[in-house]
PDB file of C-alpha atoms in Angstrom:
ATOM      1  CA  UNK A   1       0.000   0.000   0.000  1.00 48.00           C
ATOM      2  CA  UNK A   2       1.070   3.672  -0.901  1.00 56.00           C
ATOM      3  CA  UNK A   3       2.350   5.554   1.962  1.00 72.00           C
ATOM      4  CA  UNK A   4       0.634   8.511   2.766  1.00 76.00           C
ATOM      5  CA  UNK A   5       2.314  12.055   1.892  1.00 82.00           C
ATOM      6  CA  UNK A   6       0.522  15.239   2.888  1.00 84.00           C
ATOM      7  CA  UNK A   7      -0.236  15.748  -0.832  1.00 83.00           C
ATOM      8  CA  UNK A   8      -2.629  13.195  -0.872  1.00 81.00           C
ATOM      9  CA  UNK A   9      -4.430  14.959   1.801  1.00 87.00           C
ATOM     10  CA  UNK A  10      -6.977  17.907   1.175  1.00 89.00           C
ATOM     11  CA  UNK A  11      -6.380  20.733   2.736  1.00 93.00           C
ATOM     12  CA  UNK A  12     -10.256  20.688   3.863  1.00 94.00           C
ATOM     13  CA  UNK A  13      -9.111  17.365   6.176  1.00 93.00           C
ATOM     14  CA  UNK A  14      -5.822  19.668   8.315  1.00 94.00           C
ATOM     15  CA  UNK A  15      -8.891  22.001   9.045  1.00 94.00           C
ATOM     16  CA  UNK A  16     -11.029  19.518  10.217  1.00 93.00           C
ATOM     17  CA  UNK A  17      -7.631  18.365  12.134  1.00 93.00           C
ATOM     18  CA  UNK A  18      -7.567  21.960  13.377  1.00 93.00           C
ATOM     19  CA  UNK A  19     -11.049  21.947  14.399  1.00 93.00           C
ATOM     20  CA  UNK A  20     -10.632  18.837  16.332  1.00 93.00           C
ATOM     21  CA  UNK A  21      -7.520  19.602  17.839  1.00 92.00           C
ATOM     22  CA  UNK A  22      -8.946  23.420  19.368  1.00 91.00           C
ATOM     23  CA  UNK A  23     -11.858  21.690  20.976  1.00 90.00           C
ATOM     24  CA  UNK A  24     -14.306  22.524  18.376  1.00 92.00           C
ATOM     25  CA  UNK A  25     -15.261  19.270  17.935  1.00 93.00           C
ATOM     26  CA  UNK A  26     -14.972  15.834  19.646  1.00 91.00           C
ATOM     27  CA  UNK A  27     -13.423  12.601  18.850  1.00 90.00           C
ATOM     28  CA  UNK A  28     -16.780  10.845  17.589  1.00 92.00           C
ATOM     29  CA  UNK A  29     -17.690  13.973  15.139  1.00 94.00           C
ATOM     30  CA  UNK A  30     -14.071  14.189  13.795  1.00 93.00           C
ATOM     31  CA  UNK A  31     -14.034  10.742  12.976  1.00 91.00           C
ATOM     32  CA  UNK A  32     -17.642  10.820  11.635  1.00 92.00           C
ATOM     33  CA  UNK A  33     -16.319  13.856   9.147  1.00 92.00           C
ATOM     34  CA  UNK A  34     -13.149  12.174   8.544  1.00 90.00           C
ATOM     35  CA  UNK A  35     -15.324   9.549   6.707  1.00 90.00           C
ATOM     36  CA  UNK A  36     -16.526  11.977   4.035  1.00 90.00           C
ATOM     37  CA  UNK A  37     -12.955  12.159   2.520  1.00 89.00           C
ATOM     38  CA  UNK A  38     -12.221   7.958   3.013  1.00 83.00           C
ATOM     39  CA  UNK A  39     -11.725   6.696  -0.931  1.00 79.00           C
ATOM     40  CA  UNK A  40      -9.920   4.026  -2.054  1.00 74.00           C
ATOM     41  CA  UNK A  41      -6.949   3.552  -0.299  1.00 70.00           C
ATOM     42  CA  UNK A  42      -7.876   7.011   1.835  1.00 79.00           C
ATOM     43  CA  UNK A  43      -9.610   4.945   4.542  1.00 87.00           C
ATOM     44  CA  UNK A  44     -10.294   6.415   7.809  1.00 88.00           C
ATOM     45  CA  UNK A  45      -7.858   4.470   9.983  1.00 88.00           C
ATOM     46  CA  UNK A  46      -4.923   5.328   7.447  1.00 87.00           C
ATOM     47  CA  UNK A  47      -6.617   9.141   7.517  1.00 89.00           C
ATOM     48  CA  UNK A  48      -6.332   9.041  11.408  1.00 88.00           C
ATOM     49  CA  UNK A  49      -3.073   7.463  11.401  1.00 87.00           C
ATOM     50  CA  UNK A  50      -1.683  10.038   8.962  1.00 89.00           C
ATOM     51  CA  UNK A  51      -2.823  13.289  11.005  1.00 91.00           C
ATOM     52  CA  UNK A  52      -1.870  12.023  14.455  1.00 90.00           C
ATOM     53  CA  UNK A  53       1.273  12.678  15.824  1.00 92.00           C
ATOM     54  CA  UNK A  54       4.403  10.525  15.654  1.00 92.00           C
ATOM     55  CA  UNK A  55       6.640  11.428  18.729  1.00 93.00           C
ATOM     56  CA  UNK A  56       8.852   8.681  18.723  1.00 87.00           C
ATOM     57  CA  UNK A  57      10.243   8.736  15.062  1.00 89.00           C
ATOM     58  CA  UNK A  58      10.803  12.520  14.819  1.00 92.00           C
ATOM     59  CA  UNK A  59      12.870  13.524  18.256  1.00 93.00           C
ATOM     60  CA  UNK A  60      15.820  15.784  17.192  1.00 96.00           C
ATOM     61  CA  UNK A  61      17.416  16.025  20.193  1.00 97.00           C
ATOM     62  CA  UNK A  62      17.400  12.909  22.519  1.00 94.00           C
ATOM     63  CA  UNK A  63      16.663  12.681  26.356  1.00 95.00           C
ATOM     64  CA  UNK A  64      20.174  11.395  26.549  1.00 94.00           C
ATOM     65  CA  UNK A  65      21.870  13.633  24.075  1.00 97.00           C
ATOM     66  CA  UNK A  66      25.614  13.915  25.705  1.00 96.00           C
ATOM     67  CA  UNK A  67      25.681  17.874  25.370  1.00 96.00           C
ATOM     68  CA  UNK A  68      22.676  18.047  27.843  1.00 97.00           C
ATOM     69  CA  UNK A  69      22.386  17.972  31.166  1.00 96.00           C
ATOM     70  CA  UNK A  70      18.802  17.540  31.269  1.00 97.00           C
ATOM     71  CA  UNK A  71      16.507  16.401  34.112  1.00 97.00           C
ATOM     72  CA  UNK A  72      12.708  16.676  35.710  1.00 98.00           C
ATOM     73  CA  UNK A  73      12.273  19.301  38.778  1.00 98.00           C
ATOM     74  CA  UNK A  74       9.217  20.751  40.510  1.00 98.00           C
ATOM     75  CA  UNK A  75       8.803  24.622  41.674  1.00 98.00           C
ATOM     76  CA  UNK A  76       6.290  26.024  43.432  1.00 98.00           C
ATOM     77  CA  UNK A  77       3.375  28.080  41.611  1.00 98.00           C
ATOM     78  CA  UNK A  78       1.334  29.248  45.131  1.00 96.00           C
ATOM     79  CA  UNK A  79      -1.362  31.551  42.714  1.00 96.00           C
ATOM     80  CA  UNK A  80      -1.522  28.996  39.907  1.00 95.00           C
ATOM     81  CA  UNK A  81      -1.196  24.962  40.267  1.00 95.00           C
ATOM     82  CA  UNK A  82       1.063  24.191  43.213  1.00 96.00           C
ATOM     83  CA  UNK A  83       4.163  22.311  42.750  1.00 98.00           C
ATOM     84  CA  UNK A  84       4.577  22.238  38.515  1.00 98.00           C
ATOM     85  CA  UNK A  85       6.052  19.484  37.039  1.00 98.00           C
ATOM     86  CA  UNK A  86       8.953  20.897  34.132  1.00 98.00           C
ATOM     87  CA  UNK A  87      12.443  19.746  32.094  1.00 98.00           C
ATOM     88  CA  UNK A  88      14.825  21.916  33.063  1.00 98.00           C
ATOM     89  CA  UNK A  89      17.789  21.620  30.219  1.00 98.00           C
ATOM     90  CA  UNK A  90      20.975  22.995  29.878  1.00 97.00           C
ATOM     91  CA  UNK A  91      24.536  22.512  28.132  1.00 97.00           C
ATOM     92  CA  UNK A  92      26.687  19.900  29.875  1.00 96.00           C
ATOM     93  CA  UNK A  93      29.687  21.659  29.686  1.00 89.00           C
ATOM     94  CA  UNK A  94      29.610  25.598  31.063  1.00 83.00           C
ATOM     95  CA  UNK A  95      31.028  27.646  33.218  1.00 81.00           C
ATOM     96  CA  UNK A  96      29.559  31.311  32.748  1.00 93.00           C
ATOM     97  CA  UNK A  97      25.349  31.484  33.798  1.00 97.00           C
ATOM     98  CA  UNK A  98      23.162  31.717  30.775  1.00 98.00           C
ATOM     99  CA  UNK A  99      20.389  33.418  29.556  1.00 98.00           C
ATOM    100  CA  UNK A 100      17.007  31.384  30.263  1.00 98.00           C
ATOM    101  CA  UNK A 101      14.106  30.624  27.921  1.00 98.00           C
ATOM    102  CA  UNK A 102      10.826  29.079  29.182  1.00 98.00           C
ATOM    103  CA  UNK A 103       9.200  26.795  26.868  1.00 98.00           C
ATOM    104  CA  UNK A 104       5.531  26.739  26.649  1.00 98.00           C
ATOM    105  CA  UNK A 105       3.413  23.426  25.616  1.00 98.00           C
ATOM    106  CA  UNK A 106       0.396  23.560  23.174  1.00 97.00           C
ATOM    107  CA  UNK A 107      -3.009  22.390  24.933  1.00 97.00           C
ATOM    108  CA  UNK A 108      -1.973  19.203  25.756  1.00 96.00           C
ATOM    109  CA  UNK A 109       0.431  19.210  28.403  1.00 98.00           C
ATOM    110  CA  UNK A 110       4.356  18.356  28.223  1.00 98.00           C
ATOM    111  CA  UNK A 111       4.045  15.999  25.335  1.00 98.00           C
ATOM    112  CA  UNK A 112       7.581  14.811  23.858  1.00 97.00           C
ATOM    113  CA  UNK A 113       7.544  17.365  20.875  1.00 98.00           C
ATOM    114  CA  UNK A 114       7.362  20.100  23.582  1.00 98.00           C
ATOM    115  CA  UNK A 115      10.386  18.519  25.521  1.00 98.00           C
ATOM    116  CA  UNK A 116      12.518  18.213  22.312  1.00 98.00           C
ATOM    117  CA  UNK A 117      11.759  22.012  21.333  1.00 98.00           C
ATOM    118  CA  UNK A 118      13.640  22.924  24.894  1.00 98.00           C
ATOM    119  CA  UNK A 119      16.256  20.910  24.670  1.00 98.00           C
ATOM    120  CA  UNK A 120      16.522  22.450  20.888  1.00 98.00           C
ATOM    121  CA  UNK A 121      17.236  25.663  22.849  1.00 98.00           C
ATOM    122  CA  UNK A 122      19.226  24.282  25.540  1.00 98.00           C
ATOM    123  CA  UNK A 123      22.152  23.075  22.838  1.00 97.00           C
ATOM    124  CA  UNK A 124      21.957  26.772  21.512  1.00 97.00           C
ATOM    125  CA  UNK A 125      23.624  28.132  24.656  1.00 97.00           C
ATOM    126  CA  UNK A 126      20.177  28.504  27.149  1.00 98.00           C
ATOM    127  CA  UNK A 127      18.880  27.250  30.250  1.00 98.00           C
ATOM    128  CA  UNK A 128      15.787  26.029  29.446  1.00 98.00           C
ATOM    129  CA  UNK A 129      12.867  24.828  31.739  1.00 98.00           C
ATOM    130  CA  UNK A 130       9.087  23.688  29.659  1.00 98.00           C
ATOM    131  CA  UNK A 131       6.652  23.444  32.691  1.00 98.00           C
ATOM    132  CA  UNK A 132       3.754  20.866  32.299  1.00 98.00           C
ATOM    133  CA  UNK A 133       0.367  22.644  33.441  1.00 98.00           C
ATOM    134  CA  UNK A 134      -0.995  19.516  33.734  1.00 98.00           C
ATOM    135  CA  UNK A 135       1.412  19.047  36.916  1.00 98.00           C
ATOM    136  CA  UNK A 136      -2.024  19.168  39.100  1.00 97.00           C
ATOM    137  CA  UNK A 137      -4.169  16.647  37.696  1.00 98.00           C
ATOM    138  CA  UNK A 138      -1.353  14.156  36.913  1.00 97.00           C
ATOM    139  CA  UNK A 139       0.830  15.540  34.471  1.00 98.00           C
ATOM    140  CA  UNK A 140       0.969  14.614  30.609  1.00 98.00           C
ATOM    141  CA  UNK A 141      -0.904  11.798  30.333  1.00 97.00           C
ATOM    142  CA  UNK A 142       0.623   9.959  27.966  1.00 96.00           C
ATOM    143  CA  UNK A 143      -1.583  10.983  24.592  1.00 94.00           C
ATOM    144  CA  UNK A 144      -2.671  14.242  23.170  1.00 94.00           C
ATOM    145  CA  UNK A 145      -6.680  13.223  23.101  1.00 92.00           C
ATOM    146  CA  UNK A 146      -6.630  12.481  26.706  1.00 95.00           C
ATOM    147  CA  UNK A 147      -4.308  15.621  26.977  1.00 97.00           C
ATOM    148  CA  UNK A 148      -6.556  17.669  25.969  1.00 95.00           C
ATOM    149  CA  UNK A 149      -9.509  16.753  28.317  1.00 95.00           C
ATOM    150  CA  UNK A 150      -7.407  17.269  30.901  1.00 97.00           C
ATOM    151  CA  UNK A 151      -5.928  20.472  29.513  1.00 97.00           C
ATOM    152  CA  UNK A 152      -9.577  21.636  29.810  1.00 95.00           C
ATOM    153  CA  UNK A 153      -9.939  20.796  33.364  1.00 97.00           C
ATOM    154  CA  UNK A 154      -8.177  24.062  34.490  1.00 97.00           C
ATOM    155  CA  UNK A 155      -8.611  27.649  33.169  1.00 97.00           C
ATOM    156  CA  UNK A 156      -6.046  29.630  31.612  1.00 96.00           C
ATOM    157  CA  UNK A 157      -6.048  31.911  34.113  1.00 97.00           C
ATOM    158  CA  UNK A 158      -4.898  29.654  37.042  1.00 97.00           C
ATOM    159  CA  UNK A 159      -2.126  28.184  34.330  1.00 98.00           C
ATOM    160  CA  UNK A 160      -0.900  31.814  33.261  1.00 98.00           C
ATOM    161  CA  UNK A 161       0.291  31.870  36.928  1.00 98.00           C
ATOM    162  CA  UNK A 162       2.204  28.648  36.939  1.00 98.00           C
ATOM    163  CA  UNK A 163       4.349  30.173  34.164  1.00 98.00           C
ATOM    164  CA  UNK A 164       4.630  33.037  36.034  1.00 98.00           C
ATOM    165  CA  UNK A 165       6.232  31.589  38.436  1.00 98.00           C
ATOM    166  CA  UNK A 166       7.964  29.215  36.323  1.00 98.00           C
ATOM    167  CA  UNK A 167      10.074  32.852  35.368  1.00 98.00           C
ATOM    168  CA  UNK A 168      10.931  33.728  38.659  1.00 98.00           C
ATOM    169  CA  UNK A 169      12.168  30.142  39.204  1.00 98.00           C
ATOM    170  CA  UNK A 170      14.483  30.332  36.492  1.00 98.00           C
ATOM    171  CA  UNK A 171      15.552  34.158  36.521  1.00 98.00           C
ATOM    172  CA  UNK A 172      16.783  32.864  40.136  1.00 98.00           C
ATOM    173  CA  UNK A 173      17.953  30.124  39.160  1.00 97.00           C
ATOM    174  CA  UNK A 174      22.000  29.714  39.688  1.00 96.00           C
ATOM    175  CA  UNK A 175      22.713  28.878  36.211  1.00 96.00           C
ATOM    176  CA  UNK A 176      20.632  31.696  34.911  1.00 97.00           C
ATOM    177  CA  UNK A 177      22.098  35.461  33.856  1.00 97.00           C
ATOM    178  CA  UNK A 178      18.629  36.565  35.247  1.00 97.00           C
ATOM    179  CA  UNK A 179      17.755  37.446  31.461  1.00 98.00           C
ATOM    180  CA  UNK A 180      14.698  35.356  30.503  1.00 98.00           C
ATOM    181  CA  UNK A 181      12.920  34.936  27.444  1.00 98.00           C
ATOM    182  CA  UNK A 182       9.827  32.573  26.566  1.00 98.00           C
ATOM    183  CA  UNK A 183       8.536  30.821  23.538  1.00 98.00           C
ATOM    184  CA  UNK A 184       5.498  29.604  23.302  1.00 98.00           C
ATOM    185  CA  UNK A 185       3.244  27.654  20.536  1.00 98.00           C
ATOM    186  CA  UNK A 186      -0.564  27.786  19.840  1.00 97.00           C
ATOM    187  CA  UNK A 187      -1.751  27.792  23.626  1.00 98.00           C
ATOM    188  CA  UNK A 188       1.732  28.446  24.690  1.00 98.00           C
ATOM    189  CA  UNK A 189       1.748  31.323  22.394  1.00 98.00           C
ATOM    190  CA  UNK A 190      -1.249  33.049  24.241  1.00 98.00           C
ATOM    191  CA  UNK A 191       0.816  32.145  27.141  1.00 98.00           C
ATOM    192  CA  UNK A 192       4.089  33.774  26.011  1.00 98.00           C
ATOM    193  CA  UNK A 193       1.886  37.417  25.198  1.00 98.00           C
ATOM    194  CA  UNK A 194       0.574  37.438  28.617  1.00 98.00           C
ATOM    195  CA  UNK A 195       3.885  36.863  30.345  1.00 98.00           C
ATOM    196  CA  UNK A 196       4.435  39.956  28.148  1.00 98.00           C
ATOM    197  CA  UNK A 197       1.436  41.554  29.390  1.00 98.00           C
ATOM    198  CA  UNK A 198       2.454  40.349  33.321  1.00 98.00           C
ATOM    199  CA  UNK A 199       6.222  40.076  33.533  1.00 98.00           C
ATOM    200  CA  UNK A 200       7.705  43.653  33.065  1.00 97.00           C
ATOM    201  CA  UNK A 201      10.947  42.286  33.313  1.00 98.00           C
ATOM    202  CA  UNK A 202      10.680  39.787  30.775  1.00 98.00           C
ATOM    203  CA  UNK A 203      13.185  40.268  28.094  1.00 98.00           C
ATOM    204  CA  UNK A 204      12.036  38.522  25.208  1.00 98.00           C
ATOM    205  CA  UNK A 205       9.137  37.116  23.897  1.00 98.00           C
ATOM    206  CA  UNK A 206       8.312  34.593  20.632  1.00 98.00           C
ATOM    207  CA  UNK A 207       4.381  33.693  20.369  1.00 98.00           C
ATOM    208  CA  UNK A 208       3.845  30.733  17.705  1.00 98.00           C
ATOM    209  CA  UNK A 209       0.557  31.065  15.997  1.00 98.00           C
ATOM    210  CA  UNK A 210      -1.350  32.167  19.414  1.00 97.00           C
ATOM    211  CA  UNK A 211      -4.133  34.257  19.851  1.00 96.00           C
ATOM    212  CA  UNK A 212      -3.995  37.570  21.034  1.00 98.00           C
ATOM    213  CA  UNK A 213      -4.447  39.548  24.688  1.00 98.00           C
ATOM    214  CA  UNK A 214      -7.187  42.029  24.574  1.00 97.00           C
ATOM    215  CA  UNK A 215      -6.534  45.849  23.648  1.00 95.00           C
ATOM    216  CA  UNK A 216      -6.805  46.437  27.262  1.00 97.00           C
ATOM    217  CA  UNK A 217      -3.631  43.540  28.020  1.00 98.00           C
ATOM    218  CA  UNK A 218      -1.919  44.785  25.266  1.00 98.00           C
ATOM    219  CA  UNK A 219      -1.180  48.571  26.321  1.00 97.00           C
ATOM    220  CA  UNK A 220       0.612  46.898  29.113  1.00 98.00           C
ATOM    221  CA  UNK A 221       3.355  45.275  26.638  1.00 98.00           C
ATOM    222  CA  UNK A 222       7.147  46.850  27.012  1.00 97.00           C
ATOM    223  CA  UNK A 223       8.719  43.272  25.905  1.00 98.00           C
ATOM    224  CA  UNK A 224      10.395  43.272  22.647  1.00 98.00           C
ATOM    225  CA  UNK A 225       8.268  41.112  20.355  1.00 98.00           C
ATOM    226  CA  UNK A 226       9.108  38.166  17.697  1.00 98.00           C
ATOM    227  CA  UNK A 227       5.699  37.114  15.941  1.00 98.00           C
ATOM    228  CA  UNK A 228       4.900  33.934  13.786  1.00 98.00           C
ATOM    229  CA  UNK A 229       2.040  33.002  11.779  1.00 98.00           C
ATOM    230  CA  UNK A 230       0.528  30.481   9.687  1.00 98.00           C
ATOM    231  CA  UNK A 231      -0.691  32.037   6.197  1.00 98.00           C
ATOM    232  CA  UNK A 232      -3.424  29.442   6.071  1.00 97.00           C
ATOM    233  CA  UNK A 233      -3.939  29.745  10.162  1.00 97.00           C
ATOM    234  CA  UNK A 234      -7.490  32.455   9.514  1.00 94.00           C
ATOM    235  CA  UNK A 235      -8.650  31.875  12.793  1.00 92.00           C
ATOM    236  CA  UNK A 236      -5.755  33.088  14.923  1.00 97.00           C
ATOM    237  CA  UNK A 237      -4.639  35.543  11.993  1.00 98.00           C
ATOM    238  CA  UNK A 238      -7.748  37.636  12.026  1.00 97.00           C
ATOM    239  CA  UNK A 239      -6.540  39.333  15.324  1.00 97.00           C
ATOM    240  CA  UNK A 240      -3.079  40.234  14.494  1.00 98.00           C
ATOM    241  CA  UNK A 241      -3.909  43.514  12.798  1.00 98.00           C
ATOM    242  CA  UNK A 242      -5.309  45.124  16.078  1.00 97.00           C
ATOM    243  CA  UNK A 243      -2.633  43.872  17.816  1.00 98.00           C
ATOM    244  CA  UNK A 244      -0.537  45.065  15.602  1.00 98.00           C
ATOM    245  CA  UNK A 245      -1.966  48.690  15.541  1.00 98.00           C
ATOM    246  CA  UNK A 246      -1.567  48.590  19.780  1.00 98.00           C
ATOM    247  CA  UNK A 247       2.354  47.376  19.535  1.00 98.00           C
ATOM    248  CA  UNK A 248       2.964  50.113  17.035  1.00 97.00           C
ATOM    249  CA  UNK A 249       0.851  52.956  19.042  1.00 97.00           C
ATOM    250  CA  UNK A 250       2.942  52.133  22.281  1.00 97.00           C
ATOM    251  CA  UNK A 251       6.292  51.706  20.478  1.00 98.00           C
ATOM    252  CA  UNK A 252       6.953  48.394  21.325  1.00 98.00           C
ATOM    253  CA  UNK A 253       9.280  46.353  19.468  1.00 98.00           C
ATOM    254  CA  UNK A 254       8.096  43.753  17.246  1.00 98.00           C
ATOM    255  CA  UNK A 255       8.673  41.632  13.918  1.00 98.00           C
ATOM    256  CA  UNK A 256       5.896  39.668  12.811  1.00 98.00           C
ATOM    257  CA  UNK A 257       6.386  36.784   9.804  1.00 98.00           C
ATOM    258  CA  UNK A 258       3.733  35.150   7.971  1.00 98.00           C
ATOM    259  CA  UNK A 259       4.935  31.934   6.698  1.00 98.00           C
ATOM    260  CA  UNK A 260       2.733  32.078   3.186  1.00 98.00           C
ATOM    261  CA  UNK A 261       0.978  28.357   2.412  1.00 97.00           C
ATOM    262  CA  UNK A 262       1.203  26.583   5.593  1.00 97.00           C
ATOM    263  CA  UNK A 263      -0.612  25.386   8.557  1.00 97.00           C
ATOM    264  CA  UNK A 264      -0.839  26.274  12.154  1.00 97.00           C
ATOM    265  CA  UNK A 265       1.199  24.021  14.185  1.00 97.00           C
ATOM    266  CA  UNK A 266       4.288  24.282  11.403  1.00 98.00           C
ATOM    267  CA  UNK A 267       6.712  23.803  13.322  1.00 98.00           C
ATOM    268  CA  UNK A 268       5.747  20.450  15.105  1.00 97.00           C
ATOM    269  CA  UNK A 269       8.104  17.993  13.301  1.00 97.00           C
ATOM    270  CA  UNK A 270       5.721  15.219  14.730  1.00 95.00           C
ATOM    271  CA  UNK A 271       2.610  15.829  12.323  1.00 93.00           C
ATOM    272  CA  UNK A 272       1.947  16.402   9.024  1.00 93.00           C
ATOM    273  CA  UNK A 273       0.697  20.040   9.457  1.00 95.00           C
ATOM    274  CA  UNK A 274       4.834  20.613   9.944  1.00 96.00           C
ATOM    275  CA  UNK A 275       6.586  22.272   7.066  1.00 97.00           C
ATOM    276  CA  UNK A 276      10.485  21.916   7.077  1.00 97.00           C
ATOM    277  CA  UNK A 277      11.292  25.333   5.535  1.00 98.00           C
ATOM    278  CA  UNK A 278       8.804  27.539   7.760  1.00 98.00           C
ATOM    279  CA  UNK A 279      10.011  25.632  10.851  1.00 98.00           C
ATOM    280  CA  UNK A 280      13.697  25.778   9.744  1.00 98.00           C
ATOM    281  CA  UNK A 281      13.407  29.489   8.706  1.00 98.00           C
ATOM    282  CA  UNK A 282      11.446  30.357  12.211  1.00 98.00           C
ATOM    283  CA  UNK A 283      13.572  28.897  14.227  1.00 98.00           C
ATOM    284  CA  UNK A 284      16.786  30.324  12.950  1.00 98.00           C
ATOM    285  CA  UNK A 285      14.945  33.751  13.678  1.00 98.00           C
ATOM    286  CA  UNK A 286      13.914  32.664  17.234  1.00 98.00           C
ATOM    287  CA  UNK A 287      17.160  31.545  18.494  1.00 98.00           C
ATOM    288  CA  UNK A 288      18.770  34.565  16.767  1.00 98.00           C
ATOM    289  CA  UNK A 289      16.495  36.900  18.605  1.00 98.00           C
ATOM    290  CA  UNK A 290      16.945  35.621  21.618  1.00 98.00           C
ATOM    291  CA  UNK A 291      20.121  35.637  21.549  1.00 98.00           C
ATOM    292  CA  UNK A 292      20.548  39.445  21.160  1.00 98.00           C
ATOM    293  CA  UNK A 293      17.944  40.137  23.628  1.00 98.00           C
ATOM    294  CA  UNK A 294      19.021  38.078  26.158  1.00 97.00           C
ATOM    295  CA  UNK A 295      22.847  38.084  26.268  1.00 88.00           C
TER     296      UNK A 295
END
């Protein structure tokens, strides 16, 4: 049997994927649509195993990569979950403090392609720590459906506060500079505007195809900004130009790139939605930001 590629795929079926992975749907109606594009050798369980994600074949950087010094901790989060859950990652071999990113999950939990992304970073020259909001209700449980419910068990509100504190933990953290960053993707992208909106001393920020603060959040922004979006993501693109307009009204620093013909969730090497050169090209951009606002 043909293998799948993601040109035998409509682009009509990653919406539906996009539908189902936001919540606006459930399992039972996904499937149920799924069905309408099943010919020939398109059945549904191929369809579902095409869109799902692969963790295990598409890890760049490995748990036990030798230039890592990687490991699980817990901090405390007293406004937000309790004790948080996170991968704290940093090069094996330093002697100087570095500048600190926190890594922000999707909304899912810590699933492996969130892990990777920090210790991505953390061979770049960071200290990295990617909290797991889930921390209260069990942590990551093993699957992105099941994620998901449990994602939805707690409001953002109460998780914007674990990552919160997840900055102070690592600005005073020994092996920090005190300069901290934070990217974030979909979910974690909301997540990395409102530590904008929150953390005055934050130094750098890089939202992933995330929806926006309010006008009212926004006027609060002094963090330098590094935007990236999805040219066929509509429903978070709609509210960039607004947020645009405040960033530009309050003189805050910001680049914004549109990555023309791809999905949202780009830059997750674990799904088909991922495209190499808008997740290459991103990246390259996000580690060179960060690097000249946090050193």
């Amino acid at each position: 049997m043909k293998k799948l590629t993601k040109e035998d795929i409509s682009q009509e079926v990653f919406d539906l994927y996009d539908d189902y992975a936001h919540n606006k749907i459930d399992r039972r109606r996904f499937v149920e649509k799924l069905s309408l594009f099943a010919v020939g050798a398109l059945t549904v369980p191929s369809l579902l195993s095409f869109m799902m994600p692969n963790y295990n074949d598409y890890q760049l950087i490995t748990p036990r990569d030798p230039r890592l010094k990687s490991e699980f901790i817990t901090y405390e989060s007293p406004k937000g979950g309790g004790k948080i859950k996170a991968l704290l990652s940093q090069p094996a071999e330093t002697t100087k403090r570095l500048p600190g990113i926190i890594v922000v999950h999707e909304n899912r939990g810590l699933n492996p392609y969130i892990e990777d992304v920090a210790r991505r970073a953390a061979v770049e020259g960071f200290i990295t720590l990617a909290p797991d909001a889930l921390s209260p209700l069990g942590g990551y449980p093993g699957n992105d459906d099941d994620g998901r419910e449990l994602q939805k068990k707690r409001t953002r509100e109460e998780m914007l506060e674990d990552f919160i504190a997840a900055y102070d933990y690592l600005r005073s953290h020994k092996g920090c500079n005190g300069q901290v960053g934070v990217v974030g993707f979909c979910f974690g992208g909301w997540i990395a505007n409102m530590l904008a909106v929150k953390v005055p001393t934050l130094s750098a920020a890089v939202p992933y195809y995330s929806g926006q603060p309010t006008a009212e959040e926004a006027v609060q922004i002094r963090t330098p900004l590094l935007l990236h979006y999805a040219g066929l993501d509509s429903r978070v693109n709609e509210g960039w130009p607004a947020y645009e307009a405040t960033l530009k009204n309050n003189k805050v620093e910001n680049t914004a790139y549109t990555y023309m013909g791809v999905n949202h969730g780009f830059h997750n090497n674990s799904t088909p939605r991922y495209d190499e050169a808008a997740a290459t090209l991103s990246w390259i951009r996000t580690i060179d930001f960060l690097k000249e606002k946090l050193n």
